[in-house]
Short mmCIF file of C-alpha atoms in Angstrom, two decimals:
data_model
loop_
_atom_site.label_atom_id
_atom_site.label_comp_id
_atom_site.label_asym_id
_atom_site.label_seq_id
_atom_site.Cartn_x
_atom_site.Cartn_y
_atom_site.Cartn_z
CA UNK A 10 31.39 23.27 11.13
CA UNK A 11 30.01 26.43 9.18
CA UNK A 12 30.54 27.27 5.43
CA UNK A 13 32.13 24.13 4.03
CA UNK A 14 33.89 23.72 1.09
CA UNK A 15 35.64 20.59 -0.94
CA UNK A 16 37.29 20.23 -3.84
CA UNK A 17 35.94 16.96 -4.25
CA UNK A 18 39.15 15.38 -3.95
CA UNK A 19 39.19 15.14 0.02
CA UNK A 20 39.22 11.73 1.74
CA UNK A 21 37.63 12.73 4.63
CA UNK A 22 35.60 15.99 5.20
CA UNK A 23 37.74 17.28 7.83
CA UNK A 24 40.26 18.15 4.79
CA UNK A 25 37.71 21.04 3.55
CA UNK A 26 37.85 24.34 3.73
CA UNK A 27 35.17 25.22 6.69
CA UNK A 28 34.98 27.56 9.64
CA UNK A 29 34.40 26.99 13.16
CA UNK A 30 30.50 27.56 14.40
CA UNK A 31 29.26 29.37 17.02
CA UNK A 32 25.65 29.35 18.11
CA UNK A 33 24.70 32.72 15.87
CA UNK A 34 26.34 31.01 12.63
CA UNK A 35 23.24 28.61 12.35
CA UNK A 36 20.34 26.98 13.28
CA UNK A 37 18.99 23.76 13.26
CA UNK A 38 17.00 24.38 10.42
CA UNK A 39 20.09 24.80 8.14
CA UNK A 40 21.56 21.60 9.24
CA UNK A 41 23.35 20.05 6.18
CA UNK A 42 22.11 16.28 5.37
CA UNK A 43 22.85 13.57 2.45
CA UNK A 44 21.35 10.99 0.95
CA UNK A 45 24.33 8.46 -0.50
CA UNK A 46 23.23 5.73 -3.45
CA UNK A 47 25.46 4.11 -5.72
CA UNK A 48 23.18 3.33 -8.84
CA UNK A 49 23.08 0.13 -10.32
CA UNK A 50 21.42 -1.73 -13.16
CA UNK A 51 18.26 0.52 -11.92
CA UNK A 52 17.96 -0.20 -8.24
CA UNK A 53 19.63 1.78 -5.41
CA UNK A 54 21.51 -0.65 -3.44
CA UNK A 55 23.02 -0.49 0.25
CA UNK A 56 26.41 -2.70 1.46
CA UNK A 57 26.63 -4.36 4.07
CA UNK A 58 28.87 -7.50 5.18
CA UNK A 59 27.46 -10.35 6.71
CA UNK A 60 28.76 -13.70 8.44
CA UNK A 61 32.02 -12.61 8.93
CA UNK A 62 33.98 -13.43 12.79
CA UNK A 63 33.62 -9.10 13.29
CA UNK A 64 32.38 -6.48 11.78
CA UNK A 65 35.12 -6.03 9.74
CA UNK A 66 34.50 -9.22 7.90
CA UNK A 67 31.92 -11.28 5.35
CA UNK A 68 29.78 -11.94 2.63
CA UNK A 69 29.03 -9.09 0.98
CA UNK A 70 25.53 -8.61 0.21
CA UNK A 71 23.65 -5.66 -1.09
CA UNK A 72 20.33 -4.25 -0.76
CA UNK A 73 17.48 -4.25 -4.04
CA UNK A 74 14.59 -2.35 -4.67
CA UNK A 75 12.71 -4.55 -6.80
CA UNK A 76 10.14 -3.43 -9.71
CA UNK A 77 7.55 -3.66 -7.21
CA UNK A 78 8.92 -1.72 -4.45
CA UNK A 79 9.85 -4.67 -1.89
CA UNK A 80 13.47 -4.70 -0.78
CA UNK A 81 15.81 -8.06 -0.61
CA UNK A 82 19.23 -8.99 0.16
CA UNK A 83 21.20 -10.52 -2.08
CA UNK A 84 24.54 -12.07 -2.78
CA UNK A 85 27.30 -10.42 -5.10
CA UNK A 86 29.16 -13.07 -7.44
CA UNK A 87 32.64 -13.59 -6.24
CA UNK A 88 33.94 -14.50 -9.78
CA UNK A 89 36.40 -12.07 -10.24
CA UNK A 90 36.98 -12.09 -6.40
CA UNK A 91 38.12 -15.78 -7.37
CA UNK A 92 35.28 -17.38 -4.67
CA UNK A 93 31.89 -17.76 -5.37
CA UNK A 94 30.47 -15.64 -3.06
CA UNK A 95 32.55 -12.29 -2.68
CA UNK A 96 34.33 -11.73 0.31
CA UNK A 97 36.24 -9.20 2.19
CA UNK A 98 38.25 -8.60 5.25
CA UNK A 99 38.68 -4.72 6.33
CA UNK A 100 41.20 -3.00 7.54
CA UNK A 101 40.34 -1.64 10.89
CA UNK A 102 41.19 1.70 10.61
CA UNK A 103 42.66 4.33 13.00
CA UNK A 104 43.92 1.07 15.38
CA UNK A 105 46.61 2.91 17.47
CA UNK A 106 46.40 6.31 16.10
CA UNK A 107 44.61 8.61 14.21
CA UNK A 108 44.66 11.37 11.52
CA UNK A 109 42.59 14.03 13.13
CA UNK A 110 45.38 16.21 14.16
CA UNK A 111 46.24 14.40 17.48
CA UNK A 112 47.19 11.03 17.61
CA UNK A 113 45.54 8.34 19.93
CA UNK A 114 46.12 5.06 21.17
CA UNK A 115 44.83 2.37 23.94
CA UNK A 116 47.73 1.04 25.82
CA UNK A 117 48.06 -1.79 28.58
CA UNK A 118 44.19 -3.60 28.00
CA UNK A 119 43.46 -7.04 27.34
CA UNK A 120 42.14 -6.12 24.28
CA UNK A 121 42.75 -3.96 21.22
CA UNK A 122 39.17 -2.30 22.51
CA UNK A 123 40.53 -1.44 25.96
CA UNK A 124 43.07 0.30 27.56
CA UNK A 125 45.05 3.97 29.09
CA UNK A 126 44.41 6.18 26.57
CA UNK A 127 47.67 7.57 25.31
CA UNK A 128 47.80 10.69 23.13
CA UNK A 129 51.26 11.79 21.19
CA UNK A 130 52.43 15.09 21.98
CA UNK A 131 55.54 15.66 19.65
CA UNK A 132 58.13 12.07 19.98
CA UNK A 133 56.56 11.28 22.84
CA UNK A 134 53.09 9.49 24.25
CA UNK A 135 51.70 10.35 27.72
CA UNK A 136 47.95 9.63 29.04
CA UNK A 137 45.24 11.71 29.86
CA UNK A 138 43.87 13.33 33.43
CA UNK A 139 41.09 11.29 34.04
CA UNK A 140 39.56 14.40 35.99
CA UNK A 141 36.36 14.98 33.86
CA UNK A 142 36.41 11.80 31.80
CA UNK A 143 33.09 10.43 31.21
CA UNK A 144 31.22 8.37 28.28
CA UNK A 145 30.92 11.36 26.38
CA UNK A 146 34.61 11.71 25.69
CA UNK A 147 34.98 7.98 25.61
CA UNK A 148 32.52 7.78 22.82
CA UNK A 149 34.73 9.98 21.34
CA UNK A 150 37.68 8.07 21.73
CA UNK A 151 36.11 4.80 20.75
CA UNK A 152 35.10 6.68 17.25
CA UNK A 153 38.18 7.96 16.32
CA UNK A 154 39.96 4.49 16.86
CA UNK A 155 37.87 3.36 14.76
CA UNK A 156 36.63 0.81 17.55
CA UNK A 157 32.21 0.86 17.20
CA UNK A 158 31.18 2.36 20.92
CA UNK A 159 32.23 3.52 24.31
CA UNK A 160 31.24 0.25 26.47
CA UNK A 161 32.59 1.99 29.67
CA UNK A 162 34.55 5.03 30.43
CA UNK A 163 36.85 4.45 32.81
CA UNK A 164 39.15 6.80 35.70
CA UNK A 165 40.79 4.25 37.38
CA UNK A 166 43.88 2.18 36.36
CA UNK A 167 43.13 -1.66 37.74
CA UNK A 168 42.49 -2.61 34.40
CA UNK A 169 46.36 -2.54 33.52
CA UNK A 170 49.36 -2.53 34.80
CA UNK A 171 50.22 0.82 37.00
CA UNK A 172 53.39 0.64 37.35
CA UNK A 173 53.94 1.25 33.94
CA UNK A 174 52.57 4.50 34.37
CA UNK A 175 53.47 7.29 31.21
CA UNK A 176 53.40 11.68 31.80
CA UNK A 177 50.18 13.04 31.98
CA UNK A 178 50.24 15.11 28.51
CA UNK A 179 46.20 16.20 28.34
CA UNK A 180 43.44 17.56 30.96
CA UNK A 181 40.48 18.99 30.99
CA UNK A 182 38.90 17.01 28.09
CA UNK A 183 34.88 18.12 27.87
CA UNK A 184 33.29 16.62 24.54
CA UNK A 185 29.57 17.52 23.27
CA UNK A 186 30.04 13.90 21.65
CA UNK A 187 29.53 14.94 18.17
CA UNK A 188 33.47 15.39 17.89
CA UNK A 189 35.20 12.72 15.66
CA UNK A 190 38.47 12.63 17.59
CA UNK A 191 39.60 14.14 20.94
CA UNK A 192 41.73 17.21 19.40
CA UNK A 193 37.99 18.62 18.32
CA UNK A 194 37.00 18.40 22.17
CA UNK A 195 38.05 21.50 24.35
CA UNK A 196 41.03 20.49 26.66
CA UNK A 197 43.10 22.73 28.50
CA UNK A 198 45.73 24.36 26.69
CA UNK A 199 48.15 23.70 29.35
CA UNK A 200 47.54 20.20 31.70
CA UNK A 201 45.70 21.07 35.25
CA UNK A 202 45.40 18.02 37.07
CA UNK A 203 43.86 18.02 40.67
CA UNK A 204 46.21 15.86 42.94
CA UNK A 205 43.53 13.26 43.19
CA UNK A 206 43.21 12.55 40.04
CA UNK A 207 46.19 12.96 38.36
CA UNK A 208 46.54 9.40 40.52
CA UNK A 209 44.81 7.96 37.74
CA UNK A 210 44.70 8.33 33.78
CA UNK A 211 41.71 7.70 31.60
CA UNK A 212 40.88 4.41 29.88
CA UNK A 213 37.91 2.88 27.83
CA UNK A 214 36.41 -0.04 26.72
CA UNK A 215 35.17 0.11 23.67
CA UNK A 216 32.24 -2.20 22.37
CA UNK A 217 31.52 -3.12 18.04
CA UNK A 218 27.80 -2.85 19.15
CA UNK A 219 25.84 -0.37 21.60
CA UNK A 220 21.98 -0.48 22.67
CA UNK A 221 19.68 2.45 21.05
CA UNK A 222 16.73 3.37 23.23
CA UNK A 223 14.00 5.07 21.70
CA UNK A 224 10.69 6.64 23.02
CA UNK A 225 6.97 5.83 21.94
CA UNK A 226 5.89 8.94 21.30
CA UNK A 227 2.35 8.04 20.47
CA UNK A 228 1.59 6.44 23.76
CA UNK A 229 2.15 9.59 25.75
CA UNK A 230 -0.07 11.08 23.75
CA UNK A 231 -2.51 9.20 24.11
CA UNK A 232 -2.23 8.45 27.89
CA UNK A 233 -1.72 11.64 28.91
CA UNK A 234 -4.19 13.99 31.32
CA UNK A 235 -4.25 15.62 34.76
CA UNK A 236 -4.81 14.64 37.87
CA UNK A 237 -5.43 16.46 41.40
CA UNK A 238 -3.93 14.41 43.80
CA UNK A 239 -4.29 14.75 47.63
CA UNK A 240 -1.45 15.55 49.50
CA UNK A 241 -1.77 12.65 52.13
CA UNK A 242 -1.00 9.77 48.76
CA UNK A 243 2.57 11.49 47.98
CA UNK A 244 4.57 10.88 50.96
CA UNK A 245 6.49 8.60 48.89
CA UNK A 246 6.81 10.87 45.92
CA UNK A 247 8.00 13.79 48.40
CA UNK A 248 10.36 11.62 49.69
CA UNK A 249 12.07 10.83 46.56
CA UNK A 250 11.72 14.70 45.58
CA UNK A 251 9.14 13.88 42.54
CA UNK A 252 7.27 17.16 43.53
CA UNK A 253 7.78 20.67 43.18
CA UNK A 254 9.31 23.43 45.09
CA UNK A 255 6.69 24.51 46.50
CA UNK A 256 4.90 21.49 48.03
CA UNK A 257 7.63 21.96 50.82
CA UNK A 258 5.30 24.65 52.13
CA UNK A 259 2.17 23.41 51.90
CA UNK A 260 -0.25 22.13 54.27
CA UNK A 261 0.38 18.54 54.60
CA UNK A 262 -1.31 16.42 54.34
CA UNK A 263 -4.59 18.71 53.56
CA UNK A 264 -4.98 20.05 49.72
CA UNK A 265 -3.90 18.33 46.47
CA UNK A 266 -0.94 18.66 43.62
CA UNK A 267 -1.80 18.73 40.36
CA UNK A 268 -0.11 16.63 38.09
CA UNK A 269 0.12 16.14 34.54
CA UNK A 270 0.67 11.93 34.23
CA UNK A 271 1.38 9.82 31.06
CA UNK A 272 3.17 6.31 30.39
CA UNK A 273 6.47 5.80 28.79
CA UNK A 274 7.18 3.15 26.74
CA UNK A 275 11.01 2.67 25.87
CA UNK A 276 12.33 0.39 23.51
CA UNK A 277 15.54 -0.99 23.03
CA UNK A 278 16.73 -0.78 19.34
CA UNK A 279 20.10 -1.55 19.10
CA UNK A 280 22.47 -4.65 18.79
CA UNK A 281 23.44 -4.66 22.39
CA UNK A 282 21.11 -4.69 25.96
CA UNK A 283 20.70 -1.68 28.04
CA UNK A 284 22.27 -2.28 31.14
CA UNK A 285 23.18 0.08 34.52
CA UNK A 286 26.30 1.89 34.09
CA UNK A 287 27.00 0.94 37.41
CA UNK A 288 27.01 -2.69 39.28
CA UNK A 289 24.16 -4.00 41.72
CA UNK A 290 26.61 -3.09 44.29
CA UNK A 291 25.81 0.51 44.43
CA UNK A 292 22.20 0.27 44.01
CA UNK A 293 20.67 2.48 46.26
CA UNK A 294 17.34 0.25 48.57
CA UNK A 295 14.00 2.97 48.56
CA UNK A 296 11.98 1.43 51.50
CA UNK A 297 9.52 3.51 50.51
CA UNK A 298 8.58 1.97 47.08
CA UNK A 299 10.47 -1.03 47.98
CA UNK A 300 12.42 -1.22 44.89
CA UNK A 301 16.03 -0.59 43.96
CA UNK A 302 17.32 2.62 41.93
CA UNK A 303 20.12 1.28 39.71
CA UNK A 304 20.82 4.72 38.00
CA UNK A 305 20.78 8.46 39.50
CA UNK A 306 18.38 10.17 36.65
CA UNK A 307 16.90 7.51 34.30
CA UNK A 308 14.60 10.63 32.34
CA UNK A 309 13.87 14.05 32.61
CA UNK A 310 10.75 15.49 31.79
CA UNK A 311 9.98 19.03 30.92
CA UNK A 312 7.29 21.75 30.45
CA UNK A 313 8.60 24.59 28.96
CA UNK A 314 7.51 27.65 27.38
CA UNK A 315 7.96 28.19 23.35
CA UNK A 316 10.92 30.08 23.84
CA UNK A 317 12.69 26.63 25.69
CA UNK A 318 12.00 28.66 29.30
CA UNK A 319 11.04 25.78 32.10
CA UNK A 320 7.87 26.67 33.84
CA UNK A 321 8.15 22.68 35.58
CA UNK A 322 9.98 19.61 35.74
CA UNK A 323 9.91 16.03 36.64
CA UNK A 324 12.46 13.27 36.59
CA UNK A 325 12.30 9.19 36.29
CA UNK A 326 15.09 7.98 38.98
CA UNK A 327 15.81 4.11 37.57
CA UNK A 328 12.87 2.39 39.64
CA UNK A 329 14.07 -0.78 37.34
CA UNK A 330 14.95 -1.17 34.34
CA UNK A 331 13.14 -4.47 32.65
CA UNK A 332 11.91 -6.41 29.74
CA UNK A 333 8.10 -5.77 30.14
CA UNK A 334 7.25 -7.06 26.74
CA UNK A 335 9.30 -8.30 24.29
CA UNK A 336 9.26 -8.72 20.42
CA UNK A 337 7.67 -12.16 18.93
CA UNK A 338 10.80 -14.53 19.42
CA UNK A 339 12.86 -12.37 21.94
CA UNK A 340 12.95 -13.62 25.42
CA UNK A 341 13.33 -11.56 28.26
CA UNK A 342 15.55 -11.49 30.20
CA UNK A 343 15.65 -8.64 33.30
CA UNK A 344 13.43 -7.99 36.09
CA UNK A 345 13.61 -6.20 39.05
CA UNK A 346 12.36 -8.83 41.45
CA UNK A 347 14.37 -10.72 44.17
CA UNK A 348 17.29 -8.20 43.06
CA UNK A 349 17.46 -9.19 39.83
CA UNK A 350 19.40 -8.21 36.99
CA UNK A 351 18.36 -4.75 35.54
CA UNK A 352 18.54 -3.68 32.02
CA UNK A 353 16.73 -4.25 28.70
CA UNK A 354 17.01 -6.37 25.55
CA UNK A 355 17.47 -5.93 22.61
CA UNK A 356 13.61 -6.21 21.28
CA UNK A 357 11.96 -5.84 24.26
CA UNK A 358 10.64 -2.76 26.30
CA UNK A 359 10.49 -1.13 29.66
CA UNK A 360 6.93 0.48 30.42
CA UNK A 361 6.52 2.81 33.46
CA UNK A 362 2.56 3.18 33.69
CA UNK A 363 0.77 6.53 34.13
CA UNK A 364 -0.57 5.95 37.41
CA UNK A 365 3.37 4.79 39.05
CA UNK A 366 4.73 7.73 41.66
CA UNK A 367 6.81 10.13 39.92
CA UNK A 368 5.31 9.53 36.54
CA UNK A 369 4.04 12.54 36.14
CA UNK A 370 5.18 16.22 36.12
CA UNK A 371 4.09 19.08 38.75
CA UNK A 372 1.74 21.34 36.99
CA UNK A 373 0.43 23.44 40.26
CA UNK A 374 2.31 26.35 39.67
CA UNK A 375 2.00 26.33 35.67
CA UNK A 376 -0.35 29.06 34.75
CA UNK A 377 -2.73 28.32 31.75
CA UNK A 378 -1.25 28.86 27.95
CA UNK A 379 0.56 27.04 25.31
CA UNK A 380 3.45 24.98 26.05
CA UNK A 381 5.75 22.09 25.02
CA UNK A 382 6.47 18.72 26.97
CA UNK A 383 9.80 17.45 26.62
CA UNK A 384 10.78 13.72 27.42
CA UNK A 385 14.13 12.72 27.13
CA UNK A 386 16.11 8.98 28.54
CA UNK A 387 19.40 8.59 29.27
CA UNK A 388 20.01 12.10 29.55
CA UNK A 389 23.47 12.10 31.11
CA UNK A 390 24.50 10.03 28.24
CA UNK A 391 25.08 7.74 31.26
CA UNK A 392 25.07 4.34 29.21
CA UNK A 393 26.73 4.83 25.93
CA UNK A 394 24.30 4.47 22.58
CA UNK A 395 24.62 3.65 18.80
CA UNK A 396 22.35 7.00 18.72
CA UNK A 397 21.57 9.50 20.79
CA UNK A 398 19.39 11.76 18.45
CA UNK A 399 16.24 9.49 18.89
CA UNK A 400 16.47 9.91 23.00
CA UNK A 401 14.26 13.03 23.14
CA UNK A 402 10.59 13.31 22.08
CA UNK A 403 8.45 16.44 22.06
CA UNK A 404 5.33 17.13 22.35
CA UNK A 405 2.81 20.64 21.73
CA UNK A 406 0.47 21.26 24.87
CA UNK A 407 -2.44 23.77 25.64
CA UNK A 408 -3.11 24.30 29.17
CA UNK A 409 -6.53 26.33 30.16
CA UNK A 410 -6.15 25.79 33.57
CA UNK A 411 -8.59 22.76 34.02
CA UNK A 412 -8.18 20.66 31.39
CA UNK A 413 -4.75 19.93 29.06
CA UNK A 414 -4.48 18.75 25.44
CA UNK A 415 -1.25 16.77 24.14
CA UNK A 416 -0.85 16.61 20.58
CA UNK A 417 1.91 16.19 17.79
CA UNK A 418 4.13 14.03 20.19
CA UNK A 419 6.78 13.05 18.09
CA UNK A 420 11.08 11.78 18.59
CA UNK A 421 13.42 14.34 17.82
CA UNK A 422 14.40 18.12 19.65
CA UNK A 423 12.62 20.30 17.34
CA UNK A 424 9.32 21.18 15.83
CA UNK A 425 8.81 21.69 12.22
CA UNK A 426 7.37 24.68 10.65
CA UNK A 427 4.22 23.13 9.85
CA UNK A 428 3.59 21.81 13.63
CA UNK A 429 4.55 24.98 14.65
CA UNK A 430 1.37 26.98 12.36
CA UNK A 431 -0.97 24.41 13.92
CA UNK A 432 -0.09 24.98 17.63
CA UNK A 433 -2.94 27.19 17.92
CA UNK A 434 -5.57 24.99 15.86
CA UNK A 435 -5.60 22.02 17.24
CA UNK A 436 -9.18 21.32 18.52
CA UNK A 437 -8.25 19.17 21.65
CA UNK A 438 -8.89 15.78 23.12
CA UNK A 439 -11.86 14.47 25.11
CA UNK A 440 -10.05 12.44 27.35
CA UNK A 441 -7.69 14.64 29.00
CA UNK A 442 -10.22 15.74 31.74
CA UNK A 443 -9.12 16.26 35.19
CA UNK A 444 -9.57 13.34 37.63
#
């Protein structure tokens, strides 16, 4: 959205006047932002409902600032609610349509969080080609319903009854998963369904809590450094394509690869675990590491020039995703052992060490100068998340050609002005010396 304007009298911010953006209008630098506070007696306090059978439900309690600074709950008399604690039950709004310009609905699920999904085109509902459909769009979906998070995106219609089967009104859904209902996602303007596809219609289950995974930025700063490693100890890592292009033409297994290594710490947030998006049926045995891969890409990461070119690259398939440490009181509760259950708790993190195969990106090509590492998890938005703004991390990097410094690793996709000034200034670190 570019160049909004309200009245003030709008219920939803979609009402405004605004135009569409394109990638010219505006950079990230102009993003709008808020800060919401409803004042009272003094103190700034935030709602939220707690106790209640859902979200929707509960006590309500709000959130003080007291005189000297600490923060505490508290309860809000119910006398005029006519209890003595005040209550509420919420409406759960958007349930079976929505006011976005194209109205949606789940049809045919257990559930009021699962289901076809059925949009309204004119008098009539039809479902959706499920060519294309993928947890972006169902986050999407789940959103505008008004139903928390996309659990699982779904293409295949076991989960209710087929023969029941409505006219496929909408194809070609792609969302960037910033949209707050599906008519804000391109879609073809007329439907296009492949044969094979148009067999099915899409469906979701959506989920009133997601997991949030977030990177430790400061730990791959300080863990990070180069090392020359001999050709004849990455058999494995060849094998599972962790090396560059060009190490298909060298002389095996005579000279070295040079690789920039670091751990990566990843912690799980949110109010749900982290698991696989697919079963341990389709985990794929590596004989070579001798562990299971239960997702495709688990992390990309990046070396790219200031201007966003990619010089090299890396990736993290899913060795195994497990609770490695945990928060005082949280058990764990994956491991990767004995084909065990793979994901990770809420509270706990998985840590891939600096010296594990494939941790590490392929700096032999990379001539010397000033570049930026990018790390970034769940990059296929694979497993659906509360937030997916905290999945990237960034850090600056000056490469001589023998020895690298890291510095100002921090979460988020861009750099401020002020780490930008300093790129050139920062005096370095002792301990990133080649191995």
């Amino acid at each position: 959205m570019n160049e909004v304007q309200c009245s003030g009298q709008e219920r939803s911010l979609w009402s405004c006047r605004y135009k569409n953006i394109t990638a010219e209008d505006c950079k990230h630098s102009e993003d709008s932002s808020v800060r919401c506070n409803v004042p009272y007696m003094g103190f700034e306090k935030t709602v939220r409902i707690s106790g209640g059978r859902t979200r929707y439900e509960g006590r309500v309690e709000v959130l003080q600032t007291e005189a000297n600074g600490t923060l505490r709950w508290g309860l809000v008399c119910g006398e005029s609610w006519g209890t003595p604690e005040a209550m509420v039950i919420c409406r759960q709004l958007g349930l079976g349509y929505a006011n976005h310009g194209l109205q949606v609905r789940l049809s045919g699920g257990r559930s009021v969080y699962e289901g076809r999904v059925e949009v309204r085109v004119g008098q009539r509902w039809g479902s959706v080609c499920s060519e294309g459909w993928g947890t972006t769009e169902a986050m999407v979906l789940c959103r505008q319903l008004g139903l928390g998070f996309s659990l699982h995106a779904i293409t295949e219609t076991w989960y209710w009854d087929g023969s029941n089967t409505t006219e496929m009104v909408m194809s070609g859904v792609k969302c960037t998963g910033e949209e707050m209902a599906l008519s804000q996602c391109q879609h073809h303007k007329n439907v296009q369904c492949q044969k094979a596809a148009a067999r099915f219609s899409a469906g979701v289950i959506c989920s009133e809590t997601a997991s949030d995974l977030v990177l430790n930025a400061p730990l791959v700063q300080q863990t990070s450094y180069i090392e020359d490693r001999p050709l004849h100890m990455l058999y494995c890592a060849a094998e599972e394509d962790c090396l560059s292009q060009s190490a298909t033409k060298a002389n095996w297994p005579y000279g070295h690869r040079r690789l920039l290594r670091f751990s990566s710490q990843i912690h799980n947030i949110g109010r749900a675990d982290f698991r696989p998006k697919a079963g341990r049926h389709s985990w794929v045995w590596h004989a070579c590491h001798g562990h299971y891969h239960s997702m495709d890409i688990f992390t990309h990461y990046d070396l790219m020039t200031s201007n966003g070119t990619k010089v090299a690259e890396g990736h993290k398939a899913s060795f195994c995703l497990e609770d490695t440490e945990c928060d005082e009181g949280v058990s764990k509760r994956y491991e990767c052992a004995n084909f065990g259950e793979q994901g990770i708790t809420v509270g706990c993190w998985d840590l891939y060490r600096h010296d594990i195969d494939c941790q590490w990106i392929d700096i032999t090509d990379v001539k010397p100068g000033n570049y930026i590492l990018q790390v970034v998890i769940n990059p296929n938005y694979e497993v659906a998340e509360s937030d997916f703004t905290n999945n990237a991390m960034k850090c600056n990097c000056k490469y001589d050609g023998h020895r690298i410094w890291v510095h100002n690793c921090h979460i988020g996709d861009a750099f401020s002005e002020e780490a930008e000034r300093k790129f050139e200034k920062y005096p370095g670190q002792l301990n990133n010396q080649i191995s």
